Short mmCIF file of C-alpha atoms in Angstrom, two decimals:
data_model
loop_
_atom_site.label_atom_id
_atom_site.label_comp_id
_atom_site.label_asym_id
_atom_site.label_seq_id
_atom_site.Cartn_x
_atom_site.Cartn_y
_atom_site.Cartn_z
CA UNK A 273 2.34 40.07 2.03
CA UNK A 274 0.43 43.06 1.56
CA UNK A 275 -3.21 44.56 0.09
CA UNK A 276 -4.07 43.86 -3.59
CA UNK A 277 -6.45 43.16 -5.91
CA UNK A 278 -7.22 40.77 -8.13
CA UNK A 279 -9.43 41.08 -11.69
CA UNK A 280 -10.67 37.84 -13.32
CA UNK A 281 -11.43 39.17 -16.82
CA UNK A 282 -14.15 37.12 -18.50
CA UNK A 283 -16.05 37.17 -21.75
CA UNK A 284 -19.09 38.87 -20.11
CA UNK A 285 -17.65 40.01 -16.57
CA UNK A 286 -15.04 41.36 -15.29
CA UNK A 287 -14.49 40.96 -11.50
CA UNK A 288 -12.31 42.45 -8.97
CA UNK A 289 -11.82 41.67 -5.22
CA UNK A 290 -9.54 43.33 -2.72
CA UNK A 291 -7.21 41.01 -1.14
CA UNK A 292 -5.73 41.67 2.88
CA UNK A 293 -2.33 40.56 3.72
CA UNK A 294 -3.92 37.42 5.16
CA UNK A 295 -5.39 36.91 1.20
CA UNK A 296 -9.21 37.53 2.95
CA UNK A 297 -11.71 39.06 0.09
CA UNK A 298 -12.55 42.59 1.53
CA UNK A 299 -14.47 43.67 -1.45
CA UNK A 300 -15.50 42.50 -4.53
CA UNK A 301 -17.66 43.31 -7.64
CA UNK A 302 -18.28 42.80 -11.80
CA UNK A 303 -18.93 44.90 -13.97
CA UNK A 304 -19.50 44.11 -18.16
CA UNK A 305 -16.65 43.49 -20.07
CA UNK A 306 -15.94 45.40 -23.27
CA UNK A 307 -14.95 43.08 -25.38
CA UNK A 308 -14.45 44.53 -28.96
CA UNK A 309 -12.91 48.56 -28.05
CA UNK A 310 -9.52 48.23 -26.35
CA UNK A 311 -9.79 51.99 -25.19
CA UNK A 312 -12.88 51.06 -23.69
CA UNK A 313 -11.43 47.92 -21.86
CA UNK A 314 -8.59 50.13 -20.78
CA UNK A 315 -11.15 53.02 -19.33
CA UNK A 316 -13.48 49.98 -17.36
CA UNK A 317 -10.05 48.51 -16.01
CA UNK A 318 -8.66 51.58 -14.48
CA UNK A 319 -11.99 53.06 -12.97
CA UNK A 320 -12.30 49.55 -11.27
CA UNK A 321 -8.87 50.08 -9.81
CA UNK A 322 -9.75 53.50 -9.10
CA UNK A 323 -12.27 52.57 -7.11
CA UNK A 324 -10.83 49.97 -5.27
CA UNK A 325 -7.93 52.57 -3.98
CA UNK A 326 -10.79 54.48 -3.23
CA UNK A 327 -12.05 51.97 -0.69
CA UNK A 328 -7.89 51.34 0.47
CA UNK A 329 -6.85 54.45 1.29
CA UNK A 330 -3.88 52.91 -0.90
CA UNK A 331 -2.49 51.90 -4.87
CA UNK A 332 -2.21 48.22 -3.89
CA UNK A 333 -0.74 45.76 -6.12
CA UNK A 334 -2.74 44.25 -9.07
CA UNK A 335 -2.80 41.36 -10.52
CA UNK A 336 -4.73 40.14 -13.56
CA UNK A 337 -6.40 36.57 -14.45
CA UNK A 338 -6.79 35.97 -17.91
CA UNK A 339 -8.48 33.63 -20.33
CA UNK A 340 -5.65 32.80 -23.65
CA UNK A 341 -1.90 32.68 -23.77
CA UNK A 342 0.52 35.50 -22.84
CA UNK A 343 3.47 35.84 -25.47
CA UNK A 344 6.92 36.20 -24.58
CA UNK A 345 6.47 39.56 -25.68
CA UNK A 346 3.58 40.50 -23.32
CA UNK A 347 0.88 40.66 -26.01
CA UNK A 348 -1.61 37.87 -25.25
CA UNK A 349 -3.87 36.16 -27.55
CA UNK A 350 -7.60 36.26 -26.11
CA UNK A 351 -10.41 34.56 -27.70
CA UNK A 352 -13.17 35.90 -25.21
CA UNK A 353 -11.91 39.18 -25.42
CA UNK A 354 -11.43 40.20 -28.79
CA UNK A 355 -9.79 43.78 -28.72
CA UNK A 356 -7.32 42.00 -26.31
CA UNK A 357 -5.27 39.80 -28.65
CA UNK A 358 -1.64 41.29 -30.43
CA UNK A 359 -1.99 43.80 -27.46
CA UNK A 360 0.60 44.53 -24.58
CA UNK A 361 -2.20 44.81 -22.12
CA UNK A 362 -0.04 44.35 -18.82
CA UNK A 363 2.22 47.30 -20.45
CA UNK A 364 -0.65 49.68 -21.52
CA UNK A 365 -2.22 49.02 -17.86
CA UNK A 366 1.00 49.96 -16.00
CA UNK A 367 1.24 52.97 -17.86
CA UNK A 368 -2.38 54.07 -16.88
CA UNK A 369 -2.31 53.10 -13.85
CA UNK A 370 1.58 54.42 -12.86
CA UNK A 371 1.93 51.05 -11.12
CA UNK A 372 3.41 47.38 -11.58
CA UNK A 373 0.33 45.02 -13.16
CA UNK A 374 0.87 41.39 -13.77
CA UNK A 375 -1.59 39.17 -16.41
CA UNK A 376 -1.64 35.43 -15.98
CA UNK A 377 -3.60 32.96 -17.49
CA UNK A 378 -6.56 32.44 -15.68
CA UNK A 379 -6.49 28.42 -15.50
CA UNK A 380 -2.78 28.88 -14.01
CA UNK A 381 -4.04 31.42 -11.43
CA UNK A 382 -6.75 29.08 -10.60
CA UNK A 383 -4.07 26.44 -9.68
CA UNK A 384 -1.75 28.56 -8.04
CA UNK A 385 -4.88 29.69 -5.64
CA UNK A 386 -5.63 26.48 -4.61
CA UNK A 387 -2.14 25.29 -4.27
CA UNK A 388 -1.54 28.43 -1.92
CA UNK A 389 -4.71 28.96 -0.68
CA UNK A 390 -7.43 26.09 -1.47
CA UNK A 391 -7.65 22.50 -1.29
CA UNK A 392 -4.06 21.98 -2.29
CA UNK A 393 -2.74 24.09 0.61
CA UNK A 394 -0.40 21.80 2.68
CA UNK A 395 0.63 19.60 -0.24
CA UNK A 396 4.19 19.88 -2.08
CA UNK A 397 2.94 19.44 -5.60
CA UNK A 398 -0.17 20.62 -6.72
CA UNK A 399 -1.72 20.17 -10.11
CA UNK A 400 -4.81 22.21 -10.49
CA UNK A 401 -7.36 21.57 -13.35
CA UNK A 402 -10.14 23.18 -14.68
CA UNK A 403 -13.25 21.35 -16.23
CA UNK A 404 -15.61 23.82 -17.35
CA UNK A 405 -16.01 25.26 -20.60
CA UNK A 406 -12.98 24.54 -21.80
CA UNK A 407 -10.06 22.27 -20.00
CA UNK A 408 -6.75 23.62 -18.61
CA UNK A 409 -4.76 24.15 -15.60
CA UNK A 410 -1.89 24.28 -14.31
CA UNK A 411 1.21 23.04 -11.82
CA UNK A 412 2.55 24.43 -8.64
CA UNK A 413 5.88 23.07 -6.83
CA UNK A 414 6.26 24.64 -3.25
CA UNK A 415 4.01 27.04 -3.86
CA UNK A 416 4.96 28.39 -6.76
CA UNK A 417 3.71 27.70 -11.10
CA UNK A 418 5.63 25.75 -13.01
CA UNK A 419 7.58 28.59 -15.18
CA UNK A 420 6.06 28.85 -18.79
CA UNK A 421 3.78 30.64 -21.22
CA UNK A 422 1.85 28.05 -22.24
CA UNK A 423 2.22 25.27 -19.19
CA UNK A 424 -1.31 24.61 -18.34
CA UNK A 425 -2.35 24.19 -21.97
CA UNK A 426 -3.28 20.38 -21.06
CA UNK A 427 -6.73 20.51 -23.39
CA UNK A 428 -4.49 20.67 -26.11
CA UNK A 429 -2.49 17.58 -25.29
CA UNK A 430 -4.72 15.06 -28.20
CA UNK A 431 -7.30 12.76 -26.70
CA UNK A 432 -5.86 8.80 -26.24
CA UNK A 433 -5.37 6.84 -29.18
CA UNK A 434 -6.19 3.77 -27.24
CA UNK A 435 -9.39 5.18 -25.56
CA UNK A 436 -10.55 6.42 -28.84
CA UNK A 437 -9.94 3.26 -30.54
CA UNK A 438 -11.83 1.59 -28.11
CA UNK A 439 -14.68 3.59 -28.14
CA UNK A 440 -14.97 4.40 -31.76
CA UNK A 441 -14.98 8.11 -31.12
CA UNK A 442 -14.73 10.80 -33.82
CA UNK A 443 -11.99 12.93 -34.14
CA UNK A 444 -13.18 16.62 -33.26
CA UNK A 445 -12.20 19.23 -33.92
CA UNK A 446 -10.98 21.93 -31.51
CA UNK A 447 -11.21 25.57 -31.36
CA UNK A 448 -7.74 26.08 -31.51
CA UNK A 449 -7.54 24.95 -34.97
CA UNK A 450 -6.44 21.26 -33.48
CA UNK A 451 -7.92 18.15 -34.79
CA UNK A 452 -8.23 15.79 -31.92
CA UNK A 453 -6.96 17.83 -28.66
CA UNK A 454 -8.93 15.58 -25.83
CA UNK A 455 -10.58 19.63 -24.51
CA UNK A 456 -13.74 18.71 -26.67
CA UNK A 457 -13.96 15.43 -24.97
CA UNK A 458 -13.37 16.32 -21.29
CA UNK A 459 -14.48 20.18 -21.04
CA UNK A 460 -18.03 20.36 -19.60
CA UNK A 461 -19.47 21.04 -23.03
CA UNK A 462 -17.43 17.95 -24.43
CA UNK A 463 -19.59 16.03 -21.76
CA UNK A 464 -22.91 16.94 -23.29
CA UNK A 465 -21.59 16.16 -26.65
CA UNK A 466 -20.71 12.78 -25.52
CA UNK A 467 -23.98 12.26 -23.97
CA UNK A 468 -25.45 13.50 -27.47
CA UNK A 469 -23.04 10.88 -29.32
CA UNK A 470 -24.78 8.02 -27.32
CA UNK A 471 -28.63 9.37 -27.39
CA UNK A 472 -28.30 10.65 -31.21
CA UNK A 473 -30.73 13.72 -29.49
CA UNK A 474 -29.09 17.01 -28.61
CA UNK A 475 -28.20 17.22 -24.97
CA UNK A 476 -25.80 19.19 -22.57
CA UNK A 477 -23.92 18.33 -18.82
CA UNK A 478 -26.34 18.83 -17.34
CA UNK A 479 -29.06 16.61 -19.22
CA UNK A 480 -25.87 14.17 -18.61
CA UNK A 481 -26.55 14.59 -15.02
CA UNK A 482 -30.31 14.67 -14.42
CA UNK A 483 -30.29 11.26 -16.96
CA UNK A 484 -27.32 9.71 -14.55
CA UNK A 485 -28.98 10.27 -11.25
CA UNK A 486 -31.90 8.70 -12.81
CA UNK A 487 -30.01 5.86 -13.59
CA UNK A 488 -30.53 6.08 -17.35
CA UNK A 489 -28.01 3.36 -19.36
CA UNK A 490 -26.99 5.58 -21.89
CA UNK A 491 -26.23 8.02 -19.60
CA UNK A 492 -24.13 5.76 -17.56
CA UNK A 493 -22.38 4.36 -20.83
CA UNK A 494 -21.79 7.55 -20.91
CA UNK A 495 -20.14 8.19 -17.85
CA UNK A 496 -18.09 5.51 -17.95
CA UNK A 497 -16.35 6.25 -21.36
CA UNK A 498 -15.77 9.88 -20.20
CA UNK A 499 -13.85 8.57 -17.09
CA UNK A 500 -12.05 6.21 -19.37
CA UNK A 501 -11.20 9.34 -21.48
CA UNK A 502 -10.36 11.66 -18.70
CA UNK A 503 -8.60 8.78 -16.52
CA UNK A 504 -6.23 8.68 -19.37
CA UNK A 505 -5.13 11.78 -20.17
CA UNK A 506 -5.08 12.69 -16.73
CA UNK A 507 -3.09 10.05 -16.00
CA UNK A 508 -0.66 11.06 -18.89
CA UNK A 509 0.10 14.60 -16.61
CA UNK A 510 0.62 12.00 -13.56
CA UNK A 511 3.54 10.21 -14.68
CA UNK A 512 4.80 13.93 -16.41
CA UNK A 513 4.01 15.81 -13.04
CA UNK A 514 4.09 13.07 -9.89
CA UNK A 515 1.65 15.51 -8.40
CA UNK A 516 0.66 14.84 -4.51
CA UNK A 517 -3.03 16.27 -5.46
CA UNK A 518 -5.27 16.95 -8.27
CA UNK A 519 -7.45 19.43 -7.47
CA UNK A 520 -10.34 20.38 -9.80
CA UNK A 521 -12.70 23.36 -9.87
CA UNK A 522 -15.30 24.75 -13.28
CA UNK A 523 -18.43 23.62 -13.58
CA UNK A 524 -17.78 19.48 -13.69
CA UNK A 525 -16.11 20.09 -10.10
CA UNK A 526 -19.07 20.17 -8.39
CA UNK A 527 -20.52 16.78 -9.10
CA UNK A 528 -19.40 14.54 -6.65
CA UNK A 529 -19.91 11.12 -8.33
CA UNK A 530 -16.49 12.61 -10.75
CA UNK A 531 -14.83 13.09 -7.60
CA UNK A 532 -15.26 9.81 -6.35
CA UNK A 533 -15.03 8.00 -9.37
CA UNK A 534 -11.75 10.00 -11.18
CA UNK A 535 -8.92 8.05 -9.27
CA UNK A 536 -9.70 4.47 -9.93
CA UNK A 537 -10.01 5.75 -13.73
CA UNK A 538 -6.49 7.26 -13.82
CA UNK A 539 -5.18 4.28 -11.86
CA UNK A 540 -6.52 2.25 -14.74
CA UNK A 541 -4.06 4.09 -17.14
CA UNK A 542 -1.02 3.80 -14.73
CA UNK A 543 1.46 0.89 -14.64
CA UNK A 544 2.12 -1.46 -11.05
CA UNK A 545 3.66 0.79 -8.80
CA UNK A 546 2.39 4.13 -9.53
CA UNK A 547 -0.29 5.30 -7.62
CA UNK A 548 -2.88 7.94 -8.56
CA UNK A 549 -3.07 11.14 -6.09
CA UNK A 550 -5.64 12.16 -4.08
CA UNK A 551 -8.73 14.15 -6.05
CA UNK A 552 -9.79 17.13 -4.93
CA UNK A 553 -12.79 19.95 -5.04
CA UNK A 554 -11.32 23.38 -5.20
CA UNK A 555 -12.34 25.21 -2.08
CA UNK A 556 -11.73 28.80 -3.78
CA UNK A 557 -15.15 28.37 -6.13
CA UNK A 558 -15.64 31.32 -8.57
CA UNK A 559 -13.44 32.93 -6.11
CA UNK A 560 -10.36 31.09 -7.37
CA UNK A 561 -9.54 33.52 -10.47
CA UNK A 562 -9.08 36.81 -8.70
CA UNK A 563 -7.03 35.08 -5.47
CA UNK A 564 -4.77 33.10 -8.07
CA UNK A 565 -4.69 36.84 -9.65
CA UNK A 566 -3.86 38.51 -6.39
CA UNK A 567 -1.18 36.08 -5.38
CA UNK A 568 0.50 36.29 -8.64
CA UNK A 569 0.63 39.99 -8.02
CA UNK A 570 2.65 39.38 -4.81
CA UNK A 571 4.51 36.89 -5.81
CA UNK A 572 5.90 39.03 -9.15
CA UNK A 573 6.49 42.07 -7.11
CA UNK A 574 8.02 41.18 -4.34
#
């Protein structure tokens, strides 16, 4: 292992932290993302980088965490960052920068931080999943992801049949041009639409929340029909993955009751003899992104 860096590029932010052999944050910062003039995105980039050498004394490795899908042909497809998509971005940065950089998706580097690095560390298979705005994640074996572009897509996998059916839910529609994909359900927005389906009054997560730990019914109708909806799908990736772990990080992460609750709800959606896995916290935080980044780096280049 050596020094690098790591840049989780965001709709809003883009962060950087420099990385020590031992994967310890030395430094790290955001700056605004440009998000509609791909010179301009370039220019931010590189002077981040820049400065980060700066601090070194060295050109350490780089890694990038990304939000969308990287095509086999390195241009990505980025919804938060407009003047990103149909563009070679890890090719037009290793030209600027006269060095190796590596783009991942940023749910992926997410898991492979905490599979390394975080909660999962210490476990063989490690599926790490992402409830915030939207849903994804990815899988880790020894390690190391599960090779693919597009492996960690699980918000796109469509929402139970059974659970919706037993609910009476809508279909939705999701912003991938998807009818049904279960990410409007489960994503941390899809919770305060839920929570708005029941109370017929607009509401978010965290109205969810504040309502639960009041001990409002609808809210814990609620609550139990999003475990019924999550149990299922996650249960889905279970018998697909046999992971040791789940480990979970955005936004819904951080309410314990989910933790506690989430592995009798998959276990409801497994047959006799298959046992859920343990359910995890991440550990990395909003740290998770650049790390995942940073290893990536390593891992590509060495």
């Amino acid at each position: 292992m050596s020094w690098c860096y790591g840049l989780d590029i965001g709709g809003s932010k883009i962060e950087l932290a420099i990385f020590d052999p031992q994967l310890q944050v030395q430094q790290r910062w955001r700056v605004a993302t440009p998000t509609q003039d791909l010179p301009a995105f370039i220019k931010v980039v590189s002077a981040q980088i820049a400065r980060a050498d700066a601090l070194c004394g060295q050109d350490a490795k780089v890694g990038i965490a990304l939000p969308g899908v990287i095509r086999a042909d390195g241009t990505v497809i980025s919804s938060n960052v407009p003047c990103l998509t149909d563009q070679p971005v890890a090719a037009l940065l290793t030209q600027q920068l006269a060095r190796t950089v590596v783009i991942g998706n940023d749910c992926r580097c997410f898991a492979l931080s905490e599979a390394v690095a975080g909660a999962g560390k210490g476990y063989r298979k490690v599926l790490g999943y992402i409830l915030g705005t939207g849903a994804g994640g990815g899988f880790c074996l020894d390690g190391q992801l599960l090779p693919g572009r597009v492996a960690g897509e699980y918000g796109h996998i469509a929402i139970s049949a059974l659970v919706a059916q037993r609910h009476q839910l809508p279909l939705r529609q999701c912003g991938c041009g998807l009818l049904g994909c279960v990410e409007p359900y489960i994503s941390g927005t899809g919770l305060g639409r839920l929570y708005q389906h029941y109370t017929a009054k607009a509401a978010s997560s965290v109205d969810w929340v504040n309502a639960y730990r009041q001990q409002d019914t609808l809210a814990q109708q609620t609550f139990e029909v999003y475990l019924d909806i999550l149990g299922a799908h996650l249960a889905g990736l279970c018998l697909t993955l046999e992971p040791d772990c789940l480990v979970l990080g955005g936004g819904l992460s951080q309410i314990p009751e989910l933790i506690a609750a989430l592995p009798a709800a998959i276990q409801d959606h497994l047959f006799a003899g298959v046992t859920a896995p343990l359910v995890l916290a991440a550990e990395g935080g909003d740290a998770s992104g650049v790390r995942g980044a940073a290893i990536l780096a390593q891992f590509k280049q060495e």
